[in-house]
Amino acid sequence: MATLADSFLADLDQLSDNEADAPNEVDLEADIMDEDVDGELADIEALNHDDLDSVSKLQKTQRYSNIMQKVEEALQKVPGISNAETNLEDDPEYQLIVECNALSVDIENEIVIIHNFIRDNYRLKFPELESLVHHPIDYARVVKKIGNETDLTLVDLEGILPSAIIMVVSVTASTTSGKPLPEENFQKTIDACDRALALDEAKKKVLDFVESRMGYIAPNLSAIVGSAVAAKLMGTAGGLSALAKMPACNVQLLGAKKRNLAGFSTATSQLRIGFIEQTEIFQMTPPPLAMRACRLVAAKSTLAARIDSTRGDPTGKSGRDLKEEIQKKIAKWQEPPPAKQPKPLPVPDSEPKKKRGGRRLRKMKERYAITDMRKLANRMQFGVPEESSLGDGLGEGYGMLGQAGNGKLRVSVGQSKLAAKVAKKFKEKSYGSSGATSGLTSSLAFTPVQGIELSNPQAHGSLLGSGTQSTYFSETGRFSKIRKT
Amino acid sequence: MSYLLPHLHSGWAVDQAILAEEERLVIIRFGHDWDETCMQMDEVLASVAETIKNFAVIYLVDITEVPDFNTMYELYDPSTVMFFFRNKHIMIDLGTGNNNKINWALKDKQEFIDIVETVYRGARKGRGLVIAPKDYSTKYRY
């Protein structure tokens, strides 16, 4: 790239020369850009090339053949007990395993590239297939199986794809817009498929090898998830140290396939679970707890991977402890919740009341206090039958309410103490009222005793008290109604 | 349900139970475990025993096994429940006329808890007679 100074100079040139040099400048920069892009886009462009070999180079490399040869040799050998005393990094077998891990990641990438190549070619024949079958190896197998066949009923996809997908594929194929490929292209595509499958085989072999040495490389991790899954996790992550650096949530997703559900619900399909679902612990867990168990296993296996990456515990004891912990936890989840204990009642009046006196409480008490009218209705005069709503003692009794001599059918609302207080304050403040009684209270009462009775409304205060005082039960009351004359 | 509650097997044990309890109400059911009325009462007693254990303790006494109190407390009914607090018999006005005891089977747990709470409150204040929150007189049955 042109440096900053250059561009400034160019600007100055432009200013001084007035666009004379401008085309040159642009050309120069464009050249530089081209070089950069060429480097980066080399493989992408190559994808569209006709030649497969320019796309996938891995199989031809010296490194690939070397490692594969070593792996095959090692697989033939009985896995001897390596001398654990030597430093791990120096052990040739460990080196091989590290290389294997790197290689398996490379193979994975290579498969993706070849997959792209196959897709690009096969798109002309069956454009919808790539959206129906996501997995590269499955795709390659299907492509190889279908080939240039137009009638899909003649092709048996059983064993390659799940039956639901097979149905969708065959239905889609019957309406597809694709045309059979020309012979040359078709041959290349099939070659590419073969190559992808070969790479897959190679990857499997590498994984087998890594798996067989797993107890040595990652004793703790393989104690938790088993050596097969441990090898797969390591292979996908790209080595033990890469796995150790990975957060647990990503470990959980390692190996998760993108699946086509063909319109079925996502509720039961465990989309977010990778290799962990192949572990023994996961298989033993009931489905409702599967997701939780998966998270737990992922978290613990990450810890185990970290222990292994530092060779913290070559005996694998921590791994077994972690596994036991996981199993205990899952067992605990399945226990029914503890029975509810009855809670004993508190001792009555053991704690002091929270509510204390005060203006607001006083006001509330006043508001809900029993009224004078109700008080009268609740009382009976000794020796006097009460009035009742239906007469003859039927219905609701009125007590002392409205009885002769009482002088009250309707009891006016007594002035509240609070109101009195306010009124007093008010009076003191400004008006010198005469202190006369309210004109609204009537002193006229119609009672069952025919006639009009006049009474002093102010007397009702003392009369209420007389409700009890005049009776037999009052302190001042007399036993006999006959008074001394 | 009588097997869930502690039994007292002698007069001395009954006395000790009443005497020893300082802070809690002592509730004693006199009767027979096999008696139908007692069974109903025990059902309620056993179910509330845990709930009211902070302020009351429940014992069962077989009046055939322990006849010492039969004359003193006039235990002639199939089931009798009595309340004691600090070695004092607490009477309850239930509206039935007999203030000394509950001599029928109460079938409602909450009613029993309410009675116990009321008795406890009254007894703490030094009352010898408390008024039950509900009137059990026959007046309300008809």
XYZ file of C-alpha atoms in Angstrom:
627
model
C 0.000 0.000 0.000
C 1.030 3.547 -0.545
C 2.152 5.084 2.693
C 0.472 8.028 4.297
C 3.286 10.333 3.178
C 2.860 9.141 -0.390
C -0.791 9.894 -0.379
C -0.129 13.330 1.022
C 2.409 13.933 -1.689
C -0.081 12.694 -4.201
C -2.595 15.131 -2.866
C -0.102 17.932 -3.198
C 0.686 16.809 -6.719
C -2.923 16.774 -7.566
C -3.339 20.260 -6.214
C -0.341 21.638 -8.047
C -0.628 19.715 -11.319
C -4.372 19.975 -11.460
C -5.307 16.399 -12.282
C -2.490 15.877 -14.701
C -0.997 13.029 -12.668
C -4.210 11.639 -11.316
C -4.725 8.704 -13.708
C -1.242 7.475 -13.001
C -1.842 7.571 -9.333
C -5.015 5.575 -9.587
C -3.368 2.963 -11.722
C -0.599 2.551 -9.268
C -2.921 2.002 -6.364
C -5.106 -0.328 -8.323
C -2.071 -2.469 -9.107
C -1.173 -2.717 -5.462
C -4.734 -3.643 -4.553
C -4.787 -6.341 -7.216
C -1.757 -8.022 -5.787
C -3.318 -8.166 -2.316
C -6.589 -9.518 -3.510
C -4.947 -12.133 -5.648
C -3.210 -13.574 -2.631
C -6.356 -13.810 -0.516
C -8.834 -14.875 -3.076
C -6.683 -17.549 -4.625
C -8.619 -20.491 -3.198
C -11.985 -18.866 -3.647
C -11.330 -18.327 -7.286
C -9.935 -21.782 -7.547
C -13.242 -23.144 -6.335
C -14.802 -22.144 -9.528
C -11.998 -23.749 -11.421
C -12.668 -26.895 -13.286
C -9.727 -28.693 -11.808
C -10.276 -30.428 -8.514
C -6.580 -30.751 -7.769
C -6.145 -27.025 -7.619
C -8.875 -26.971 -5.015
C -7.853 -29.685 -2.625
C -4.178 -30.075 -2.148
C -4.067 -31.711 1.220
C -4.078 -35.275 0.069
C -1.060 -34.657 -2.114
C 1.045 -33.082 0.626
C 4.020 -34.834 2.143
C 2.703 -34.141 5.653
C -0.591 -35.874 5.020
C 0.952 -39.016 3.669
C 3.583 -39.060 6.417
C 1.097 -38.817 9.220
C -1.322 -41.253 7.669
C 1.454 -43.768 7.264
C 2.533 -43.358 10.871
C -1.024 -43.628 12.071
C -1.575 -46.822 10.165
C 1.622 -48.275 11.576
C 0.654 -47.243 15.041
C -2.790 -48.757 14.622
C -1.228 -52.066 13.599
C 0.909 -52.060 16.699
C -0.512 -53.206 19.986
C -0.832 -49.996 21.960
C 2.098 -50.552 24.317
C 2.302 -48.886 27.647
C 4.372 -45.837 26.989
C 6.932 -44.983 29.548
C 5.102 -42.280 31.413
C 8.306 -41.143 33.096
C 9.638 -39.302 30.076
C 8.544 -35.797 29.365
C 5.366 -35.798 27.386
C 6.463 -33.174 24.911
C 9.476 -35.289 23.878
C 7.524 -38.471 23.355
C 7.280 -39.149 19.595
C 3.852 -40.673 20.070
C 2.595 -37.519 21.704
C 4.032 -35.510 18.863
C 2.182 -37.724 16.472
C -1.046 -37.239 18.339
C -0.624 -33.480 18.292
C -0.013 -33.683 14.561
C -3.016 -35.915 14.175
C -5.176 -33.345 15.874
C -3.898 -30.625 13.613
C -4.385 -32.875 10.625
C -7.950 -33.745 11.548
C -8.790 -30.056 11.656
C -7.141 -29.614 8.265
C -9.068 -32.565 6.880
C -12.260 -31.019 8.177
C -11.468 -27.777 6.366
C -10.518 -29.657 3.250
C -13.828 -31.487 3.301
C -15.644 -28.175 3.499
C -13.714 -26.897 0.481
C -14.454 -30.019 -1.514
C -18.049 -29.796 -0.421
C -18.194 -26.319 -1.899
C -16.721 -27.643 -5.111
C -19.247 -30.464 -5.336
C -22.077 -28.107 -4.586
C -21.021 -25.654 -7.239
C -20.927 -28.407 -9.799
C -23.959 -30.323 -8.745
C -26.109 -27.238 -8.413
C -26.857 -27.459 -12.107
C -28.269 -30.939 -11.679
C -30.153 -30.614 -8.394
C -30.155 -27.066 -6.954
C -32.371 -27.878 -3.943
C -30.251 -30.694 -2.604
C -27.835 -28.437 -0.748
C -30.626 -26.977 1.345
C -32.016 -30.441 2.123
C -28.785 -32.173 3.069
C -26.452 -29.977 5.056
C -23.749 -32.323 6.179
C -20.840 -32.371 3.686
C -20.224 -36.123 3.885
C -23.914 -36.960 3.628
C -24.144 -34.610 0.682
C -21.194 -36.250 -1.027
C -22.715 -39.699 -0.471
C -26.087 -38.622 -1.801
C -24.517 -37.002 -4.845
C -22.535 -40.153 -5.553
C -25.613 -42.285 -5.172
C -27.905 -40.153 -7.305
C -25.289 -39.420 -9.934
C -26.864 -38.296 -13.164
C -30.099 -40.175 -12.521
C -33.210 -38.122 -13.235
C -35.743 -40.491 -11.772
C -35.090 -40.636 -8.037
C -37.415 -43.586 -7.490
C -34.685 -45.759 -8.968
C -32.193 -44.567 -6.374
C -32.158 -46.155 -2.964
C -31.006 -43.643 -0.369
C -31.761 -45.929 2.545
C -28.965 -45.881 5.100
C -27.517 -42.604 3.901
C -30.286 -40.287 5.025
C -33.100 -40.527 7.538
C -36.314 -41.735 5.923
C -38.148 -38.412 6.398
C -35.429 -36.593 4.488
C -35.373 -39.257 1.781
C -39.029 -38.581 1.167
C -38.489 -34.831 0.967
C -35.525 -35.304 -1.347
C -37.411 -37.539 -3.729
C -40.435 -35.245 -3.790
C -38.227 -32.228 -4.450
C -36.314 -34.102 -7.133
C -39.499 -34.740 -9.064
C -40.071 -30.999 -9.474
C -36.487 -29.839 -9.739
C -35.377 -27.493 -12.450
C -31.910 -29.024 -12.759
C -30.620 -30.784 -15.827
C -28.228 -33.710 -16.060
C -24.590 -32.694 -15.990
C -22.297 -32.994 -18.988
C -20.088 -36.070 -18.779
C -16.874 -34.207 -18.028
C -18.321 -32.192 -15.181
C -20.110 -35.194 -13.813
C -16.910 -37.194 -13.680
C -15.183 -34.404 -11.777
C -18.002 -34.182 -9.301
C -17.938 -37.883 -8.635
C -14.171 -37.709 -8.206
C -14.612 -34.911 -5.718
C -17.166 -36.999 -3.842
C -14.744 -39.908 -3.723
C -12.076 -37.636 -2.439
C -14.310 -36.220 0.265
C -15.255 -39.722 1.373
C -11.607 -40.768 1.344
C -10.724 -37.803 3.499
C -13.544 -38.728 5.825
C -12.160 -42.242 6.078
C -8.726 -40.841 6.800
C -10.161 -38.632 9.468
C -11.869 -41.606 11.039
C -8.603 -43.478 11.063
C -6.814 -40.570 12.673
C -9.542 -40.340 15.277
C -9.326 -44.068 15.916
C -5.665 -43.712 16.547
C -6.102 -40.726 18.818
C -8.852 -42.587 20.624
C -6.638 -45.573 21.269
C -4.066 -43.299 22.876
C -6.600 -41.211 24.712
C -6.098 -42.852 28.096
C -2.510 -41.746 27.868
C -3.001 -38.266 26.435
C -6.113 -37.127 28.265
C -6.843 -39.564 31.094
C -9.173 -37.211 32.942
C -11.177 -36.135 29.942
C -11.628 -39.710 28.736
C -12.664 -40.763 32.229
C -15.626 -38.418 31.973
C -16.785 -38.691 28.384
C -15.122 -41.928 27.301
C -12.152 -42.181 24.969
C -14.157 -42.156 21.724
C -15.926 -38.909 22.495
C -12.765 -37.430 23.988
C -10.897 -38.119 20.746
C -13.681 -36.564 18.706
C -13.788 -33.504 20.921
C -10.047 -33.093 20.718
C -9.993 -33.631 17.000
C -12.724 -31.102 16.350
C -11.333 -28.538 18.731
C -7.885 -28.912 17.191
C -5.863 -30.414 19.989
C -5.940 -30.713 23.707
C -4.668 -27.219 24.404
C -7.252 -25.742 22.063
C -9.940 -27.720 23.850
C -8.637 -26.511 27.202
C -8.859 -22.916 26.052
C -12.404 -23.337 24.835
C -15.339 -22.203 27.005
C -17.664 -24.969 28.162
C -20.606 -23.685 26.129
C -18.609 -24.209 22.952
C -17.470 -27.658 23.995
C -21.126 -28.566 24.297
C -21.641 -27.610 20.658
C -18.587 -29.352 19.244
C -19.796 -31.719 16.579
C -23.341 -30.384 16.543
C -24.725 -31.034 13.098
C -26.875 -28.612 11.279
C -29.932 -30.744 10.733
C -32.793 -30.403 8.372
C -35.989 -31.092 10.221
C -38.152 -31.062 7.096
C -40.803 -29.027 8.829
C -40.901 -31.012 12.050
C -40.883 -29.329 15.419
C -37.639 -28.244 17.004
C -39.018 -29.030 20.445
C -37.691 -32.557 20.751
C -34.804 -32.495 18.332
C -31.691 -31.827 20.314
C -30.154 -29.322 17.998
C -27.681 -27.810 20.385
C -25.835 -30.929 21.396
C -22.695 -32.169 19.756
C -20.498 -35.140 20.577
C -21.539 -34.912 24.221
C -24.743 -36.729 23.325
C -22.719 -39.853 22.596
C -21.385 -40.026 26.127
C -22.539 -42.736 28.466
C -23.689 -40.206 31.064
C -25.874 -38.427 28.555
C -27.434 -41.655 27.330
C -28.339 -42.674 30.887
C -30.078 -39.382 31.611
C -33.851 -39.142 31.116
C -34.772 -36.789 28.254
C -36.215 -33.956 30.376
C -32.854 -33.556 32.087
C -30.787 -34.138 28.967
C -30.025 -30.505 28.312
C -28.975 -29.865 31.895
C -26.861 -32.976 31.927
C -25.268 -31.904 28.687
C -24.296 -28.546 30.109
C -22.898 -30.193 33.190
C -20.860 -32.728 31.245
C -19.523 -30.012 28.961
C -18.468 -27.889 31.916
C -16.760 -30.730 33.729
C -15.062 -32.090 30.649
C -13.627 -28.645 29.981
C -12.168 -28.686 33.472
C -10.806 -32.157 32.858
C -9.320 -31.027 29.554
C -7.590 -28.214 31.376
C -6.147 -30.631 33.902
C -4.966 -32.857 31.071
C -3.438 -30.044 29.079
C -1.117 -29.247 31.966
C -0.586 -32.956 32.782
C -2.014 -32.139 36.206
C -3.179 -35.663 36.957
C -1.839 -38.476 34.759
C -3.664 -41.117 36.816
C -7.071 -39.781 35.755
C -8.345 -39.699 39.315
C -9.687 -36.153 39.048
C -11.573 -37.188 35.952
C -13.181 -40.119 37.739
C -14.034 -37.858 40.670
C -15.647 -35.383 38.316
C -17.615 -38.158 36.655
C -18.834 -39.384 40.011
C -19.826 -35.844 40.887
C -21.785 -35.524 37.662
C -23.581 -38.821 38.245
C -24.434 -37.840 41.803
C -25.816 -34.535 40.621
C -27.968 -36.110 37.940
C -29.255 -38.644 40.453
C -30.078 -35.795 42.790
C -32.052 -33.986 40.117
C -34.269 -37.000 39.781
C -35.090 -37.186 43.462
C -38.552 -35.984 44.411
C -38.534 -32.714 46.340
C -38.502 -33.104 50.131
C -41.872 -33.383 51.814
C -43.161 -30.127 53.193
C -42.950 -29.876 56.960
C -45.928 -28.366 58.725
C -44.922 -25.022 60.159
C -45.888 -24.618 63.792
C -47.948 -21.571 64.659
C -46.265 -18.811 66.607
C -47.094 -18.411 70.259
C -50.082 -16.061 70.513
C -49.216 -12.517 71.630
C -45.557 -13.463 71.710
C -44.437 -10.474 69.724
C -45.477 -6.921 70.488
C -48.030 -5.319 68.229
C -46.615 -3.342 65.368
C -49.469 -0.884 65.278
C -49.305 1.848 67.893
C -51.530 4.784 68.717
C -51.494 8.054 66.851
C -53.687 10.494 65.053
C -54.284 8.308 62.066
C -55.202 5.288 64.153
C -57.486 7.374 66.326
C -59.203 8.690 63.237
C -59.619 5.226 61.835
C -61.045 3.948 65.077
C -63.489 6.829 65.102
C -64.515 6.116 61.540
C -65.251 2.487 62.278
C -66.561 2.988 65.789
C -70.020 1.698 66.649
C -72.558 4.469 66.154
C -74.909 5.756 68.813
C -77.833 4.465 66.821
C -76.378 0.994 66.681
C -75.646 1.175 70.385
C -79.268 1.971 71.090
C -80.489 -0.776 68.801
C -78.288 -3.249 70.608
C -79.713 -2.404 73.996
C -82.887 -3.582 75.682
C -84.722 -1.797 78.333
C -85.642 -3.951 81.246
C -89.233 -4.961 81.175
C -90.026 -3.224 77.917
C -90.617 -5.255 74.740
C -88.620 -4.015 71.784
C -89.986 -2.897 68.460
C -89.123 -5.101 65.538
C -89.095 -4.770 61.792
C -91.989 -7.168 61.196
C -93.813 -6.585 64.434
C -94.688 -9.043 67.199
C -91.071 -9.759 67.922
C -90.503 -11.086 64.412
C -87.722 -9.883 62.197
C -84.969 -7.626 63.300
C -85.316 -6.079 66.723
C -84.813 -2.361 67.275
C -83.860 -2.547 70.935
C -84.117 0.815 72.628
C -84.309 2.596 69.307
C -87.490 4.578 68.909
C -89.011 3.669 72.213
C -91.228 6.032 74.117
C -89.388 8.263 76.475
C -86.334 7.835 74.424
C -87.262 10.732 72.253
C -85.125 9.553 69.425
C -86.098 7.692 66.327
C -83.144 8.832 64.413
C -80.020 9.552 66.269
C -78.018 12.360 64.854
C -74.434 11.642 64.248
C -72.619 12.676 67.339
C -69.966 15.218 66.867
C -66.666 13.456 66.692
C -63.949 14.403 69.066
C -61.657 15.083 66.211
C -64.155 17.360 64.524
C -64.712 19.112 67.830
C -61.035 19.700 68.160
C -60.817 21.170 64.712
C -63.855 23.335 65.322
C -62.360 24.612 68.524
C -59.175 25.521 66.822
C -61.112 27.213 64.066
C -63.146 29.225 66.552
C -60.114 30.342 68.450
C -58.579 31.463 65.232
C -61.148 33.876 63.881
C -64.817 33.648 64.608
C -66.318 34.300 67.944
C -69.319 32.096 67.447
C -72.152 32.150 69.905
C -71.742 28.457 70.575
C -75.374 27.780 69.718
C -76.393 24.227 68.847
C -76.737 23.310 65.239
C -80.063 24.209 63.742
C -80.091 21.026 61.727
C -80.795 18.677 64.576
C -84.441 18.245 65.132
C -86.043 18.029 68.491
C -89.277 16.717 67.023
C -89.929 13.000 67.092
C -92.848 10.858 65.976
C -93.049 7.844 68.165
C -95.401 4.880 68.316
C -96.924 6.650 71.240
C -99.335 8.914 69.418
C -98.492 12.503 69.698
C -95.657 14.827 69.448
C -92.884 14.803 71.874
C -90.504 17.570 72.456
C -87.146 16.833 73.847
C -83.871 18.479 74.284
C -81.449 17.253 71.607
C -78.542 18.058 73.827
C -79.736 15.569 76.335
C -78.882 12.578 74.166
C -75.310 12.436 75.383
C -76.359 11.768 78.930
C -79.238 9.586 77.787
C -76.888 7.144 76.137
C -75.143 6.647 79.374
C -78.507 6.184 80.993
C -79.023 3.155 78.773
C -76.882 1.261 81.183
C -77.228 3.396 84.202
C -80.930 3.002 84.495
C -80.926 -0.737 84.209
C -80.664 -3.434 86.744
C -77.043 -4.095 85.912
C -75.817 -0.555 86.432
C -74.029 0.518 89.546
C -76.410 3.300 90.333
C -79.501 1.395 89.339
C -82.043 0.287 91.871
C -83.455 -3.166 92.256
C -87.000 -1.978 92.369
C -88.614 0.273 89.842
C -90.725 1.793 92.544
C -89.101 4.839 93.758
C -89.384 6.214 97.214
C -91.727 9.069 97.365
C -54.648 -41.520 65.149
C -54.111 -42.032 68.874
C -50.823 -43.814 68.167
C -49.333 -40.506 67.031
C -49.846 -38.855 70.406
C -48.139 -39.547 73.748
C -50.134 -41.539 76.287
C -49.910 -41.167 80.049
C -50.186 -44.465 81.848
C -50.491 -43.524 85.503
C -51.973 -40.872 87.706
C -48.526 -39.816 88.718
C -47.516 -39.327 85.097
C -50.573 -37.159 84.520
C -49.724 -35.041 87.541
C -46.133 -34.673 86.439
C -47.170 -33.725 82.912
C -49.398 -30.960 84.244
C -46.905 -29.799 86.859
C -43.742 -29.886 84.796
C -44.961 -27.845 81.880
C -44.114 -24.222 82.628
C -44.607 -22.337 79.405
C -47.113 -24.334 77.460
C -50.707 -25.279 77.772
C -51.299 -28.938 78.638
C -54.221 -30.469 76.804
C -55.377 -33.850 78.083
C -57.878 -36.061 76.371
C -59.523 -38.514 78.767
C -61.258 -41.492 77.209
C -60.547 -44.725 75.375
C -58.540 -45.135 72.193
C -61.088 -47.555 70.861
C -64.005 -45.226 71.426
C -65.615 -43.805 68.325
C -65.916 -40.282 69.699
C -62.333 -40.419 70.943
C -61.154 -41.563 67.541
C -62.736 -38.529 65.921
C -61.267 -36.225 68.532
C -57.829 -37.860 68.256
C -57.876 -37.335 64.516
C -58.106 -33.594 65.078
C -55.680 -33.602 68.000
C -53.029 -35.548 66.098
C -53.289 -33.318 63.069
C -52.890 -30.080 65.005
C -50.319 -31.323 67.540
C -47.408 -30.302 65.333
C -48.941 -26.947 64.487
C -49.576 -25.838 68.053
C -46.482 -27.407 69.592
C -45.028 -23.988 70.414
C -47.675 -23.182 72.970
C -49.532 -26.389 73.754
C -48.781 -30.060 74.324
C -51.330 -32.851 73.948
C -51.526 -36.054 76.034
C -53.973 -38.954 76.002
C -55.170 -40.735 79.110
C -57.120 -43.990 79.204
C -59.739 -43.620 81.896
C -59.903 -47.368 82.509
C -56.152 -47.635 82.887
C -55.962 -44.474 84.987
C -59.217 -44.155 86.952
C -57.727 -41.705 89.497
C -59.365 -38.622 88.008
C -62.727 -40.057 87.093
C -64.553 -38.783 90.135
C -62.564 -35.600 90.537
C -63.117 -34.415 86.974
C -66.449 -36.207 86.517
C -65.224 -38.145 83.517
C -68.392 -39.900 82.401
C -68.411 -38.862 78.752
C -66.850 -40.992 76.018
C -64.333 -38.238 75.286
C -63.240 -35.347 77.459
C -60.694 -32.696 76.632
C -59.379 -30.484 79.407
C -56.904 -27.613 79.485
C -54.279 -26.938 82.139
C -51.776 -24.145 82.477
C -49.153 -23.992 85.223
C -50.932 -26.592 87.312
C -54.230 -24.803 87.012
C -57.341 -26.017 85.308
C -58.541 -23.451 82.774
C -62.271 -23.315 82.191
C -63.814 -22.367 78.873
C -67.213 -20.888 78.293
C -68.301 -22.866 75.257
C -71.928 -21.932 75.547
C -72.810 -25.533 76.413
C -73.240 -24.991 80.128
C -70.307 -27.167 81.033
C -67.370 -24.807 81.331
C -64.934 -27.386 82.580
C -64.251 -29.408 79.468
C -64.978 -30.202 75.872
C -67.000 -33.378 76.168
C -67.809 -33.990 72.524
C -65.673 -34.564 69.448
C -64.673 -31.382 67.696
C -64.296 -32.146 64.020
C -62.838 -28.910 62.765
C -59.099 -28.413 63.107
C -59.179 -24.641 62.853
C -61.893 -24.373 65.482
C -59.785 -26.387 67.861
C -56.696 -24.277 67.177
C -58.745 -21.132 67.809
C -59.959 -22.493 71.133
C -56.421 -23.432 72.164
C -55.106 -20.004 71.239
C -57.868 -18.285 73.180
C -57.250 -20.469 76.207
C -53.533 -19.783 76.010
C -54.065 -16.030 75.805
C -56.451 -16.035 78.720
C -54.303 -18.338 80.811
C -51.241 -16.153 80.244
C -53.183 -13.197 81.562
C -54.105 -15.195 84.646
C -57.732 -15.873 83.786
C -59.340 -19.004 85.096
C -62.244 -18.832 82.658
C -62.042 -17.896 79.011
C -64.769 -17.480 76.461
C -64.545 -19.680 73.413
C -64.474 -17.852 70.061
C -67.476 -19.844 68.919
C -70.650 -20.628 70.782
C -71.286 -24.363 70.808
C -74.704 -24.191 72.389
C -77.483 -26.192 70.795
C -79.204 -22.919 69.978
C -77.136 -22.635 66.786
C -77.755 -26.167 65.719
C -81.411 -25.610 65.095
